Short mmCIF file of C-alpha atoms and ligand atoms in Angstrom, two decimals:
data_model
loop_
_atom_site.label_atom_id
_atom_site.label_comp_id
_atom_site.label_asym_id
_atom_site.label_seq_id
_atom_site.Cartn_x
_atom_site.Cartn_y
_atom_site.Cartn_z
CA MET P 28 -0.02 0.01 -0.03
CA SER P 29 1.34 3.63 -0.83
CA THR P 30 1.88 6.00 2.00
CA ALA P 31 -0.96 8.11 0.69
CA ALA P 32 -3.20 5.01 0.94
CA GLN P 33 -2.06 4.05 4.27
CA ALA P 34 -2.94 7.40 5.64
CA PHE P 35 -6.60 6.92 4.70
CA GLU P 36 -6.81 3.33 5.93
CA PHE P 37 -8.57 4.51 9.37
CA ASP P 38 -10.27 7.82 10.21
CA ALA P 39 -8.73 9.24 13.31
CA VAL P 40 -11.98 10.96 14.00
CA GLU P 41 -13.67 7.73 13.90
CA LEU P 42 -11.09 5.99 16.26
CA ILE P 43 -11.41 8.86 18.78
CA ARG P 44 -15.33 8.48 18.90
CA THR P 45 -14.96 4.68 19.49
CA LYS P 46 -12.67 5.22 22.38
CA ARG P 47 -14.68 8.17 23.71
CA ASP P 48 -17.90 6.09 23.56
CA GLY P 49 -16.01 3.05 25.46
CA GLY P 50 -15.33 0.92 22.38
CA ARG P 51 -12.27 -0.85 21.71
CA LEU P 52 -9.59 -0.20 19.03
CA SER P 53 -8.48 -3.07 16.80
CA ASP P 54 -4.75 -4.05 16.58
CA PRO P 55 -4.58 -2.62 12.92
CA ALA P 56 -6.29 0.58 14.04
CA ILE P 57 -3.74 1.13 16.95
CA GLN P 58 -0.76 0.42 14.58
CA TRP P 59 -2.10 2.93 12.14
CA LEU P 60 -2.73 5.59 14.74
CA ILE P 61 0.62 5.35 16.36
CA ARG P 62 2.74 5.22 13.20
CA ASN P 63 0.80 8.11 11.49
CA TYR P 64 0.90 10.22 14.64
CA THR P 65 4.85 9.74 14.54
CA ASP P 66 4.77 10.55 11.02
CA GLY P 67 2.75 13.76 11.54
CA LEU P 68 -0.36 12.51 9.55
CA VAL P 69 -2.44 12.37 12.57
CA THR P 70 -2.58 15.67 14.24
CA ALA P 71 -1.66 16.69 17.73
CA GLU P 72 -5.22 17.91 18.34
CA GLN P 73 -6.61 14.43 17.23
CA MET P 74 -3.90 12.74 19.47
CA ALA P 75 -4.68 14.92 22.53
CA ALA P 76 -8.42 13.96 22.18
CA MET P 77 -7.51 10.37 21.86
CA ALA P 78 -5.36 10.56 25.04
CA MET P 79 -8.18 12.03 26.88
CA ALA P 80 -10.61 9.52 25.61
CA ILE P 81 -8.01 6.74 26.89
CA PHE P 82 -7.57 8.71 30.11
CA TYR P 83 -11.24 8.27 30.85
CA ARG P 84 -11.82 4.84 29.20
CA GLY P 85 -8.54 2.99 29.52
CA LEU P 86 -7.12 0.39 27.27
CA ASP P 87 -7.98 -3.47 27.68
CA PRO P 88 -4.93 -5.66 28.10
CA ARG P 89 -5.00 -6.61 24.32
CA GLU P 90 -5.06 -2.89 23.24
CA LEU P 91 -2.42 -1.93 25.69
CA SER P 92 -0.04 -4.62 24.55
CA THR P 93 -0.57 -3.59 20.92
CA TRP P 94 -0.24 0.15 21.79
CA THR P 95 3.20 -0.76 23.49
CA ALA P 96 4.30 -2.86 20.55
CA ALA P 97 3.30 -0.14 18.08
CA MET P 98 5.28 2.56 19.96
CA ILE P 99 8.36 0.31 19.89
CA ALA P 100 8.10 -0.37 16.27
CA THR P 101 8.42 3.39 15.69
CA GLY P 102 12.05 3.22 16.55
CA GLU P 103 15.32 1.18 16.90
CA ARG P 104 15.96 -1.62 19.32
CA LEU P 105 19.24 -2.02 21.08
CA ASP P 106 20.76 -5.30 21.97
CA PHE P 107 22.84 -6.08 24.85
CA SER P 108 22.90 -9.74 24.44
CA ARG P 109 26.70 -9.65 23.26
CA LEU P 110 27.99 -8.00 26.53
CA SER P 111 30.19 -9.87 28.91
CA ARG P 112 27.90 -9.27 31.78
CA PRO P 113 24.13 -9.59 32.46
CA SER P 114 22.19 -6.44 31.90
CA VAL P 115 19.69 -5.21 34.26
CA ASP P 116 17.90 -1.72 34.29
CA LYS P 117 16.16 0.10 37.03
CA HIS P 118 13.24 2.71 36.44
CA SER P 119 11.61 5.06 38.80
CA THR P 120 8.21 6.48 37.98
CA GLY P 121 9.71 9.77 39.56
CA GLY P 122 9.61 11.26 43.00
CA VAL P 123 11.14 14.22 44.90
CA GLY P 124 14.64 13.59 46.15
CA ASP P 125 14.91 10.50 44.17
CA LYS P 126 18.61 10.31 43.47
CA ILE P 127 18.76 6.63 43.80
CA THR P 128 19.96 5.91 40.37
CA LEU P 129 23.20 7.77 41.08
CA PRO P 130 24.43 5.38 43.74
CA LEU P 131 22.64 2.34 42.64
CA ALA P 132 24.04 2.16 39.03
CA PRO P 133 27.63 1.84 40.14
CA LEU P 134 26.85 -0.41 42.98
CA VAL P 135 25.20 -2.98 40.83
CA ALA P 136 27.87 -2.74 38.23
CA ALA P 137 30.42 -3.12 41.09
CA CYS P 138 28.65 -6.39 41.91
CA GLY P 139 29.13 -7.65 38.31
CA ALA P 140 26.11 -6.56 36.20
CA ALA P 141 25.86 -4.27 33.11
CA VAL P 142 23.44 -1.34 34.09
CA PRO P 143 22.28 0.84 31.14
CA GLN P 144 20.42 3.71 32.57
CA LEU P 145 18.96 5.63 29.69
CA SER P 146 17.50 8.46 31.52
CA GLY P 147 15.49 11.64 30.96
CA ARG P 148 15.24 15.33 32.15
CA GLY P 149 13.11 16.45 34.82
CA LEU P 150 9.75 17.97 34.00
CA GLY P 151 7.44 19.51 36.61
CA HIS P 152 8.18 18.91 40.40
CA THR P 153 10.16 15.73 39.91
CA GLY P 154 13.93 15.85 39.17
CA GLY P 155 15.79 14.48 36.19
CA THR P 156 18.68 12.28 36.51
CA LEU P 157 20.51 13.92 33.54
CA ASP P 158 19.91 17.37 35.21
CA LYS P 159 21.46 16.31 38.40
CA LEU P 160 24.46 14.77 36.75
CA GLU P 161 25.09 17.87 34.71
CA ALA P 162 25.82 19.69 37.77
CA ILE P 163 29.13 17.71 37.65
CA PRO P 164 31.84 19.83 35.88
CA GLY P 165 32.40 18.71 32.32
CA TRP P 166 29.92 15.80 32.51
CA ARG P 167 27.93 15.19 29.18
CA ALA P 168 24.78 13.25 28.74
CA ALA P 169 25.00 12.24 25.12
CA LEU P 170 26.50 9.09 24.10
CA SER P 171 26.29 7.09 20.84
CA ASN P 172 25.12 3.50 21.08
CA ALA P 173 28.63 2.01 20.23
CA GLU P 174 30.21 4.27 23.24
CA MET P 175 27.28 3.14 25.67
CA LEU P 176 27.95 -0.52 24.80
CA ALA P 177 31.68 -0.22 25.09
CA ARG P 178 31.48 1.44 28.58
CA LEU P 179 28.77 -1.16 29.73
CA ASP P 180 31.26 -3.84 29.06
CA THR P 181 34.33 -2.23 30.59
CA ILE P 182 32.94 -0.01 33.32
CA GLY P 183 29.49 -1.87 33.97
CA ALA P 184 27.33 1.25 34.38
CA VAL P 185 26.39 4.06 32.01
CA ILE P 186 23.83 6.84 32.74
CA CYS P 187 23.07 8.73 29.57
CA ALA P 188 20.51 10.50 27.50
CA ALA P 189 18.01 8.13 25.81
CA GLY P 190 18.64 8.69 22.15
CA SER P 191 15.93 9.94 19.90
CA GLY P 192 15.89 6.51 18.10
CA LEU P 193 14.17 4.82 20.97
CA ALA P 194 10.47 4.74 20.70
CA PRO P 195 10.04 8.21 19.04
CA ALA P 196 6.31 7.85 19.22
CA ASP P 197 6.64 8.09 23.17
CA LYS P 198 8.73 11.26 22.87
CA LYS P 199 6.12 12.98 21.06
CA LEU P 200 3.15 11.54 22.95
CA TYR P 201 4.70 12.23 26.33
CA ALA P 202 5.20 15.83 25.56
CA LEU P 203 1.59 16.05 24.40
CA ARG P 204 0.11 14.33 27.46
CA ASP P 205 2.27 16.60 29.64
CA VAL P 206 0.48 19.64 28.20
CA THR P 207 -2.92 18.12 28.07
CA ALA P 208 -3.33 16.92 31.80
CA THR P 209 -3.36 13.16 30.46
CA VAL P 210 -0.01 11.89 32.08
CA GLU P 211 -1.93 9.99 35.07
CA SER P 212 -3.31 7.41 33.21
CA ILE P 213 -2.15 3.76 33.88
CA PRO P 214 -2.16 2.33 30.43
CA MET P 215 -0.37 5.44 29.09
CA ILE P 216 2.27 5.59 31.74
CA SER P 217 2.85 1.88 31.48
CA ALA P 218 3.04 1.82 27.65
CA SER P 219 5.38 5.05 27.66
CA ILE P 220 7.82 3.48 30.33
CA MET P 221 7.70 -0.25 28.97
CA SER P 222 8.01 0.85 25.35
CA LYS P 223 11.30 2.57 26.02
CA LYS P 224 12.64 -0.18 28.41
CA ILE P 225 11.73 -3.09 25.92
CA ALA P 226 13.28 -1.32 22.98
CA GLU P 227 16.37 -0.57 25.04
CA GLY P 228 17.12 -4.45 25.20
CA THR P 229 17.72 -4.90 28.86
CA SER P 230 17.16 -8.61 29.90
CA ALA P 231 15.99 -7.70 33.35
CA LEU P 232 14.28 -4.60 34.87
CA VAL P 233 13.31 -3.42 38.39
CA LEU P 234 10.66 -0.91 38.77
CA ASP P 235 10.38 1.48 41.52
CA VAL P 236 6.80 2.75 41.38
CA LYS P 237 6.24 5.39 43.74
CA THR P 238 3.03 6.02 45.44
CA GLY P 239 1.88 9.06 47.61
CA ALA P 240 1.81 12.73 47.71
CA GLY P 241 4.83 13.25 45.60
CA ALA P 242 4.19 10.65 43.00
CA PHE P 243 2.18 10.77 39.73
CA MET P 244 0.08 8.08 41.39
CA LYS P 245 -1.28 9.30 44.61
CA GLN P 246 -3.58 6.41 45.53
CA TYR P 247 -2.05 3.21 46.71
CA GLU P 248 -4.34 1.01 44.81
CA GLN P 249 -3.59 2.81 41.51
CA SER P 250 0.26 2.51 42.24
CA VAL P 251 -0.23 -1.42 42.55
CA ALA P 252 -2.34 -1.43 39.44
CA LEU P 253 0.43 0.54 37.51
CA ALA P 254 3.12 -1.94 38.90
CA ARG P 255 1.06 -4.94 37.93
CA THR P 256 0.47 -3.59 34.48
CA MET P 257 3.95 -2.75 33.82
CA VAL P 258 5.30 -6.21 35.18
CA GLY P 259 2.91 -7.84 32.86
CA LEU P 260 4.08 -5.84 29.81
CA GLY P 261 7.56 -6.55 30.43
CA GLN P 262 7.09 -10.34 31.28
CA ALA P 263 5.23 -10.72 28.05
CA ALA P 264 8.12 -9.11 26.10
CA GLY P 265 10.55 -11.70 27.64
CA VAL P 266 12.17 -9.20 30.08
CA ARG P 267 12.50 -10.46 33.66
CA THR P 268 10.60 -7.65 35.45
CA VAL P 269 9.74 -7.04 39.10
CA ALA P 270 8.44 -3.94 40.78
CA LEU P 271 8.75 -2.33 44.30
CA VAL P 272 5.85 -0.08 45.16
CA THR P 273 7.73 2.57 47.47
CA ASP P 274 6.63 5.44 49.60
CA MET P 275 6.68 8.91 48.03
CA ASN P 276 4.67 10.91 50.69
CA THR P 277 7.76 11.98 52.24
CA PRO P 278 10.81 13.31 49.99
CA LEU P 279 13.71 10.93 49.84
CA GLY P 280 16.93 11.91 51.86
CA ARG P 281 17.58 15.28 52.76
CA SER P 282 18.05 17.28 49.46
CA ALA P 283 15.85 17.91 46.38
CA GLY P 284 17.53 19.59 43.28
CA ASN P 285 20.55 18.96 41.15
CA GLY P 286 24.03 19.36 42.51
CA VAL P 287 22.64 18.92 46.15
CA GLU P 288 21.46 15.35 45.24
CA VAL P 289 24.77 14.46 43.57
CA ALA P 290 26.63 15.53 46.83
CA GLU P 291 24.27 13.31 48.73
CA SER P 292 24.78 10.40 46.50
CA VAL P 293 28.47 10.66 46.74
CA GLU P 294 28.06 10.56 50.55
CA VAL P 295 26.11 7.18 50.03
CA LEU P 296 28.91 5.83 47.79
CA ALA P 297 31.46 6.80 50.56
CA GLY P 298 29.61 4.85 53.04
CA GLY P 299 27.32 7.49 54.52
CA GLY P 300 24.35 9.41 53.46
CA PRO P 301 20.75 9.41 54.91
CA ALA P 302 19.22 5.99 55.99
CA ASP P 303 16.41 6.02 53.65
CA ILE P 304 18.56 6.40 50.52
CA VAL P 305 20.83 3.58 51.68
CA GLU P 306 17.80 1.42 52.39
CA LEU P 307 16.13 1.92 49.08
CA THR P 308 19.33 1.78 47.19
CA LEU P 309 20.16 -1.70 48.75
CA ALA P 310 16.48 -2.96 48.32
CA LEU P 311 16.60 -2.12 44.78
CA ALA P 312 20.16 -3.39 44.23
CA ARG P 313 19.09 -6.86 45.85
CA GLU P 314 16.34 -7.02 43.37
CA MET P 315 18.46 -6.09 40.40
CA LEU P 316 21.12 -8.53 41.23
CA ASP P 317 18.38 -11.33 41.78
CA CYS P 318 16.86 -10.74 38.36
CA ALA P 319 20.47 -10.59 36.97
CA GLY P 320 21.29 -14.12 38.53
CA ILE P 321 24.26 -12.51 40.37
CA ALA P 322 24.99 -13.71 43.91
CA ALA P 323 26.70 -10.73 45.56
CA ASP P 324 25.82 -8.84 48.81
CA PRO P 325 25.27 -5.11 47.77
CA GLU P 326 25.89 -3.97 51.42
CA THR P 327 29.29 -5.47 51.46
CA VAL P 328 30.14 -4.18 48.05
CA LEU P 329 29.02 -0.70 49.22
CA ALA P 330 31.19 -0.86 52.17
CA SER P 331 34.25 -1.80 50.20
CA GLY P 332 34.39 1.23 48.30
CA LYS P 333 34.16 -0.58 44.88
CA ALA P 334 30.79 1.40 44.01
CA MET P 335 32.65 4.49 44.54
CA ASP P 336 35.46 3.33 42.05
CA VAL P 337 32.89 2.63 39.55
CA TRP P 338 31.21 5.97 40.08
CA LYS P 339 34.29 7.78 39.41
CA ALA P 340 35.17 5.71 36.37
CA MET P 341 31.46 6.19 35.05
CA ILE P 342 31.68 9.91 35.45
CA ARG P 343 35.33 10.42 33.89
CA ALA P 344 34.14 8.35 31.10
CA GLN P 345 31.67 10.87 30.20
CA ASP P 346 34.09 13.85 30.58
CA GLY P 347 32.98 14.77 34.10
CA ASP P 348 35.37 15.32 36.89
CA PRO P 349 34.21 13.37 39.89
CA ASP P 350 36.58 15.17 42.35
CA ALA P 351 35.64 18.80 41.16
CA PRO P 352 33.85 20.76 43.74
CA LEU P 353 30.09 20.93 42.79
CA PRO P 354 28.47 24.32 41.99
CA VAL P 355 27.42 26.42 45.07
CA ALA P 356 24.28 28.62 44.68
CA ARG P 357 24.89 32.25 44.88
CA HIS P 358 21.88 32.83 47.37
CA THR P 359 20.55 30.79 50.24
CA GLU P 360 17.65 31.43 52.59
CA VAL P 361 16.92 29.38 55.67
CA VAL P 362 13.14 28.26 56.57
CA THR P 363 12.57 27.54 60.18
CA ALA P 364 10.39 25.01 61.87
CA GLU P 365 6.79 26.44 62.43
CA ALA P 366 6.19 24.44 65.74
CA THR P 367 7.92 22.20 68.38
CA GLY P 368 7.58 18.43 68.11
CA TYR P 369 8.29 15.37 66.37
CA ILE P 370 8.15 15.67 62.33
CA ALA P 371 5.08 13.45 61.56
CA THR P 372 4.77 14.41 57.76
CA MET P 373 6.90 16.37 55.31
CA ASP P 374 4.93 16.91 52.12
CA ALA P 375 6.98 15.63 49.27
CA MET P 376 4.94 17.53 46.65
CA ALA P 377 5.60 20.69 48.45
CA VAL P 378 9.42 20.25 48.67
CA GLY P 379 9.45 19.16 44.98
CA LEU P 380 7.56 22.47 44.14
CA ALA P 381 10.04 24.57 46.12
CA ALA P 382 12.95 23.03 44.41
CA TRP P 383 11.46 23.61 41.02
CA ARG P 384 10.40 27.30 41.96
CA LEU P 385 14.20 27.74 42.92
CA GLY P 386 15.38 26.78 39.39
CA ALA P 387 16.07 23.08 39.76
CA GLY P 388 13.30 22.18 37.46
CA ARG P 389 11.84 23.37 34.13
CA ALA P 390 8.42 24.72 33.29
CA LYS P 391 8.72 23.44 29.65
CA GLN P 392 10.97 21.06 27.65
CA GLY P 393 14.19 22.89 26.67
CA ASP P 394 14.28 25.40 29.56
CA PRO P 395 17.60 25.58 31.26
CA VAL P 396 17.81 24.52 34.84
CA GLN P 397 20.22 25.73 37.56
CA ALA P 398 22.98 23.29 38.62
CA ALA P 399 23.06 24.64 42.16
CA ALA P 400 19.37 25.14 42.75
CA GLY P 401 17.45 23.09 45.19
CA VAL P 402 16.28 22.52 48.85
CA THR P 403 18.19 20.70 51.57
CA TRP P 404 16.60 19.86 55.01
CA GLN P 405 18.20 19.33 58.38
CA ALA P 406 15.59 16.96 59.83
CA SER P 407 12.91 14.59 58.36
CA VAL P 408 9.97 12.30 59.67
CA GLY P 409 10.60 11.16 63.33
CA ASP P 410 13.10 13.86 64.22
CA HIS P 411 12.41 16.31 66.90
CA VAL P 412 12.64 19.95 66.23
CA THR P 413 12.05 23.15 68.08
CA ALA P 414 9.96 26.23 66.63
CA GLY P 415 12.24 28.59 65.15
CA GLN P 416 15.07 26.07 64.42
CA PRO P 417 16.55 25.98 60.96
CA LEU P 418 14.82 23.31 59.13
CA PHE P 419 15.04 23.84 55.30
CA THR P 420 17.68 25.75 53.27
CA LEU P 421 16.83 27.16 49.87
CA HIS P 422 19.61 27.34 47.29
CA THR P 423 19.21 29.52 44.09
CA ASP P 424 21.19 31.81 41.79
CA THR P 425 18.29 34.18 41.37
CA PRO P 426 17.09 35.50 44.75
CA GLU P 427 13.74 36.76 43.24
CA ARG P 428 12.72 32.87 43.36
CA LEU P 429 13.15 32.79 47.05
CA PRO P 430 9.81 34.04 48.27
CA ARG P 431 7.61 31.88 46.12
CA ALA P 432 9.85 28.73 47.18
CA ALA P 433 9.43 29.62 50.80
CA GLU P 434 5.73 29.92 50.26
CA ALA P 435 5.39 26.47 48.69
CA LEU P 436 6.97 25.18 52.13
CA GLN P 437 4.60 26.81 54.41
CA GLY P 438 2.31 24.28 56.16
CA ALA P 439 4.46 21.43 54.31
CA VAL P 440 5.51 19.86 57.77
CA GLY P 441 3.14 18.26 60.25
CA TYR P 442 4.25 17.95 63.75
CA ALA P 443 3.27 15.30 66.61
CA ALA P 444 3.79 15.58 70.36
CA ALA P 445 4.86 11.99 70.84
CA PRO P 446 7.91 10.34 69.30
CA LEU P 447 7.01 8.17 66.13
CA THR P 448 9.09 6.31 63.42
CA ARG P 449 8.72 6.71 59.70
CA GLY P 450 6.83 3.76 58.04
CA PRO P 451 8.28 1.26 55.73
CA LEU P 452 9.76 2.50 52.39
CA VAL P 453 9.00 -0.64 50.48
CA LEU P 454 5.36 -1.28 50.62
CA GLU P 455 4.91 -4.13 48.34
CA ARG P 456 6.83 -6.30 45.87
CA ILE P 457 5.14 -7.23 42.58
CA ASP P 458 6.37 -10.12 40.28
CA ALA P 459 3.24 -11.20 38.54
CA PRO P 460 0.77 -9.21 36.64
N1 URA W 503 7.68 8.40 32.90
C1 URA W 503 7.49 8.15 31.49
O1 URA W 503 8.57 7.89 30.82
N2 URA W 503 6.38 8.13 31.10
C2 URA W 503 5.21 8.45 31.52
O2 URA W 503 4.17 8.41 30.99
C3 URA W 503 5.22 8.85 33.01
C4 URA W 503 6.58 8.94 33.62
#
């Protein structure tokens, strides 16, 4: 069939109407829609309407698997099967203070796996791994596929920008969903994440599905459903896939931003760092090693300093200087505790918003971010504070951003009179759809 004839094989308006009214889309209709949207024949308006129809009506399992496969088919597929080490990847659905990839990738590589972390930039209140690493002087995110494969074989871990060749349909659709309030849809998030992971060619994948105030999925049941859906897609594609549903009501660690999160990750690699970051890093490392069939104890490897050696090699291999001082913000402001008591809650969304307002994140794709911008906090859930004591520090190069960031933190902390402990970080492990 000619390209012109293909363009008229289905009618986009008819397909939107079918989904809007609760009908199901056939395999050829979905394949046509995704291909022609990627090629520009189905318009952004039409795809936005379809995304909203799917937001409300969903996709059944057959539609979802066809949708995901159609997105993969728009781009290239990588192949890690010739590497000398088993490959295993981790993906987080995005949270505040979530710098886990930074210590985790070198740690799992130090245990013997190949860890390809094709990462993205932050959008909205959640940070982006590439934005964080770009705070390191000299570090560059872009690598060719050949460079990536070579580094995976020798160093074992690569964190780099996902090339435009992987699932280009998702790049376009994600940007559209982002500006049409259609991101928070279980089938569309699942297809978006899993199309990139399956196209990337990893043999095993551990998903960190965030739940709570600072996550895309705020309801626990929805997060579990998202995890089950993604595990199902991965396993159906032959990727050993496991998900941990983890708490994102409280921001992770003691920092949210770019350079400030790199500093905290280096502390973890050096054997210190906040307990929750260490706990989640080790929990995910154990799952990754299990999926990769490697019998190593990540806690011992972390303590040995080998993960730090891999980190330095990984940063140097992308022209970064792991020993150079990280950028320091030109302006800081302290926000004090509003009451005396034990911190019972710290709203991850509020902290993420404050970091974003300070310049750590971007309002739209392509905006620059500030390497030194972010929020650090001196105490977290379970700690005792006294009213007026310094609690948060705001960091930015542009002082006019400080008042709005401080405003985001008003009422962000809840206090209790009696001591309490933070609940578990890992809420559920899901290894079947
Ligand atoms: N991350 C993705 O890659 N896609 C989504 O839809 C949501 C989070």
